[in-house]
Amino acid sequence: MNFGLSEEHQMMQKVVREFAEQVCGPSAAERDETEQWDMTLWRKMADLGLCGIPWPEKYGGAGADYLSYVIAVEELSRIDASVGVTLSAHTSLAGWPIYAFGNEQQKQTYLRAMAEGKSMGAYGLTEAGSGSDAAAMKTSAEQDGAEWVLNGSKIFITNGADADIFLVFAQTDPAKKHRGIAAFILEKGFSGFKVGKLEKKLGIRSSSTTEVILENCRVPAENLLGQVGDGFKIAMMTLDGGRNGIAAQALGIAQGAFDHALEYAQERVQFGRPIAKHQAIQFKLADMATKIEAARLLTYQAAWREDRGLAYGLQSAMSKLFAGDIAMEVTIEAVQVFGGYGYTREYPVERFMRDAKITQIYEGTNEIQRLVIANHLLKD
Ligand code: COS
């Protein structure tokens, strides 16, 4: 067993940490305040080779591994979780299914553009009436000659306002239930494709979240991903990996909040000494650090398994569940360490607390993660 990071992983950590601290950090609060994504950040991420970390170089990727990707999402989220989730949704939710199920032409056309950062990806599964019950989707797909015609709407689409390529799931035959679902690669310029309402959110406010409306949206037959009927499995397998990206995001948020709390506790003087000298605060810091370390081990382990071709669905449900829950706990405690100042926007910990909440909700609520974990335990 080796718990140390390789030189390659340490390099990824260093490069992304510097980028996050120096480029994303100074403007993070302003982006949160204005709820605006900054496309220049994306271009800089592309220049650093961050937009296709785990994809082979022949598809424009960096040819690195999933652990490298997870480290990158963690480091970005340690400074600005909106940047972390933008990369995570792009890579895990839109890139991975094309890499895993796409044909050569789809990979050369779409995965390459995404890996090079020329296009941003998004994933359209959720609908107003179909969240946790993903198979209940109503968006329909009907074949019409050499095209598919899609009708319906998707909600809560991360990167919705900024993405160019959308992986969208639709029902081809309601009688077949989940076995009738198909996955399609859509371009934002396709006829009948429209980005709808932009959500105003509690956290991750500079990552865009929108509705996607499909009104007789015409999709060339060659943009079907896999076979008709494969869609639900593609969606579920995509989430198996995506959930570990969210675990990395939660881990980064917790680490970022902890770093601020640790520093502040050593500066803030009450009762004649820094509050870090008070056992009440020391216990908080110790609990926070322990939870973060446990979340990191779970998250890195799930990525390590994916890199070795081992099953990782159970581990990534566990990492997402645990890291999401501890991100919430740690950020609440970080605000508490800051006291009244923590509740103001003068310090960043309130942003971390707001950003943490979503990691218990998206890519499957933590209640769904418990269901997935229990299903694995009972099946195995
Ligand atoms: N990998 C591969 N196949 C999977 C799978 C996985 N991780 N999970 C389920 N499947 C397959 C099952 O094997 C089953 O296959 P068969 O048709 O051969 O029997 C099929 O999919 C249906 O599985 P199941 O009956 O378990 O599906 P349910 O409709 O009961 O849904 C949950 C299972 C609840 C786990 C699923 O709907 C889910 O993950 N919901 C949350 C969705 C989500 O995360 N939404 C957030 C969107 S992104 S922000």
Short mmCIF file of C-alpha atoms in Angstrom, two decimals, residues 73-204:
data_model
loop_
_atom_site.label_atom_id
_atom_site.label_comp_id
_atom_site.label_asym_id
_atom_site.label_seq_id
_atom_site.Cartn_x
_atom_site.Cartn_y
_atom_site.Cartn_z
CA VAL A 73 -11.15 19.47 -8.87
CA GLU A 74 -10.17 19.43 -5.18
CA GLU A 75 -7.59 22.20 -5.61
CA LEU A 76 -9.93 24.41 -7.66
CA SER A 77 -12.74 23.92 -5.13
CA ARG A 78 -10.42 24.75 -2.23
CA ILE A 79 -10.48 28.30 -3.61
CA ASP A 80 -13.68 28.49 -5.68
CA ALA A 81 -16.14 25.58 -5.82
CA SER A 82 -17.90 27.10 -8.84
CA VAL A 83 -14.74 26.59 -10.88
CA GLY A 84 -14.39 23.07 -9.47
CA VAL A 85 -17.89 22.00 -10.47
CA THR A 86 -17.59 23.57 -13.91
CA LEU A 87 -14.61 21.31 -14.61
CA SER A 88 -16.23 18.33 -12.93
CA ALA A 89 -19.50 18.46 -14.91
CA HIS A 90 -17.56 19.07 -18.14
CA THR A 91 -15.17 16.16 -17.57
CA SER A 92 -17.16 13.50 -15.71
CA LEU A 93 -20.70 14.11 -16.95
CA ALA A 94 -20.16 15.15 -20.56
CA GLY A 95 -16.66 13.92 -21.47
CA TRP A 96 -16.66 10.52 -19.80
CA PRO A 97 -19.75 9.05 -21.54
CA ILE A 98 -18.44 10.16 -24.93
CA TYR A 99 -15.05 8.62 -24.11
CA ALA A 100 -16.61 5.39 -22.80
CA PHE A 101 -19.47 4.90 -25.28
CA GLY A 102 -18.73 7.15 -28.26
CA ASN A 103 -17.54 5.92 -31.64
CA GLU A 104 -14.29 7.18 -33.11
CA GLN A 105 -15.94 10.00 -35.00
CA GLN A 106 -17.85 11.22 -31.94
CA LYS A 107 -14.64 11.19 -29.93
CA GLN A 108 -12.66 13.02 -32.60
CA THR A 109 -15.39 15.61 -33.05
CA TYR A 110 -16.75 16.21 -29.58
CA LEU A 111 -14.35 14.77 -27.01
CA ARG A 112 -11.40 16.44 -28.72
CA ALA A 113 -13.08 19.88 -28.78
CA MET A 114 -13.98 19.46 -25.12
CA ALA A 115 -10.59 18.14 -24.03
CA GLU A 116 -8.89 21.06 -25.74
CA GLY A 117 -11.26 23.44 -23.97
CA LYS A 118 -12.67 24.78 -27.26
CA SER A 119 -16.07 23.51 -26.14
CA MET A 120 -17.56 23.14 -22.70
CA GLY A 121 -19.75 20.15 -21.87
CA ALA A 122 -22.98 19.72 -19.91
CA TYR A 123 -25.27 16.82 -18.95
CA GLY A 124 -29.05 16.83 -19.23
CA LEU A 125 -30.77 14.12 -17.21
CA THR A 126 -32.99 15.82 -14.61
CA GLU A 127 -36.48 17.05 -15.40
CA ALA A 128 -39.12 18.85 -13.34
CA GLY A 129 -40.85 15.55 -12.58
CA SER A 130 -37.81 13.29 -12.66
CA GLY A 131 -34.97 13.94 -10.22
CA SER A 132 -34.06 11.02 -7.97
CA ASP A 133 -36.36 8.86 -10.11
CA ALA A 134 -34.25 9.39 -13.21
CA ALA A 135 -35.99 6.68 -15.27
CA ALA A 136 -39.30 8.59 -15.12
CA MET A 137 -38.16 11.20 -17.66
CA LYS A 138 -40.73 12.57 -20.13
CA THR A 139 -38.44 14.11 -22.74
CA SER A 140 -39.17 12.15 -25.91
CA ALA A 141 -37.09 11.15 -28.91
CA GLU A 142 -38.67 10.02 -32.17
CA GLN A 143 -36.77 8.92 -35.21
CA ASP A 144 -37.50 10.80 -38.44
CA GLY A 145 -35.36 9.53 -41.30
CA ALA A 146 -31.73 10.40 -40.66
CA GLU A 147 -32.62 12.50 -37.64
CA TRP A 148 -34.07 12.21 -34.17
CA VAL A 149 -36.62 14.75 -33.00
CA LEU A 150 -36.43 15.57 -29.29
CA ASN A 151 -39.14 17.27 -27.25
CA GLY A 152 -39.18 18.16 -23.57
CA SER A 153 -37.19 20.12 -21.06
CA LYS A 154 -34.33 19.46 -18.68
CA ILE A 155 -33.66 21.43 -15.51
CA PHE A 156 -30.75 22.19 -13.17
CA ILE A 157 -28.20 21.85 -15.97
CA THR A 158 -24.75 22.71 -14.66
CA ASN A 159 -22.81 24.82 -17.23
CA GLY A 160 -26.12 25.32 -19.09
CA ALA A 161 -25.48 28.95 -20.05
CA ASP A 162 -21.86 28.41 -21.06
CA ALA A 163 -21.67 24.93 -22.57
CA ASP A 164 -21.51 24.13 -26.28
CA ILE A 165 -22.12 20.38 -26.10
CA PHE A 166 -24.92 18.75 -24.13
CA LEU A 167 -25.36 15.09 -23.39
CA VAL A 168 -29.14 14.67 -23.25
CA PHE A 169 -31.22 11.66 -22.29
CA ALA A 170 -34.64 11.03 -23.82
CA GLN A 171 -37.30 8.33 -23.90
CA THR A 172 -37.82 6.57 -27.24
CA ASP A 173 -40.56 4.20 -26.06
CA PRO A 174 -42.32 4.84 -22.72
CA ALA A 175 -43.64 1.24 -22.65
CA LYS A 176 -40.06 0.03 -22.26
CA LYS A 177 -39.49 2.29 -19.22
CA HIS A 178 -35.76 2.67 -18.46
CA ARG A 179 -34.90 0.29 -21.31
CA GLY A 180 -36.35 2.76 -23.84
CA ILE A 181 -34.03 5.63 -22.88
CA ALA A 182 -31.36 6.82 -25.33
CA ALA A 183 -28.45 9.25 -24.97
CA PHE A 184 -27.76 11.98 -27.55
CA ILE A 185 -24.95 14.45 -28.12
CA LEU A 186 -26.48 17.87 -28.80
CA GLU A 187 -24.83 21.06 -29.96
CA LYS A 188 -26.26 24.31 -28.65
CA GLY A 189 -26.77 25.47 -32.25
CA PHE A 190 -29.09 22.60 -33.20
CA SER A 191 -32.49 23.70 -34.45
CA GLY A 192 -35.08 23.55 -31.64
CA PHE A 193 -32.45 23.75 -28.87
CA LYS A 194 -32.87 26.58 -26.40
CA VAL A 195 -31.27 27.45 -23.07
CA GLY A 196 -34.03 28.45 -20.64
CA LYS A 197 -34.21 30.06 -17.21
CA LEU A 198 -30.97 30.75 -15.32
CA GLU A 199 -31.35 29.65 -11.69
CA LYS A 200 -30.50 32.02 -8.85
CA LYS A 201 -28.84 29.85 -6.25
CA LEU A 202 -27.69 29.69 -2.62
CA GLY A 203 -24.16 28.65 -3.56
CA ILE A 204 -21.82 27.83 -6.47
#
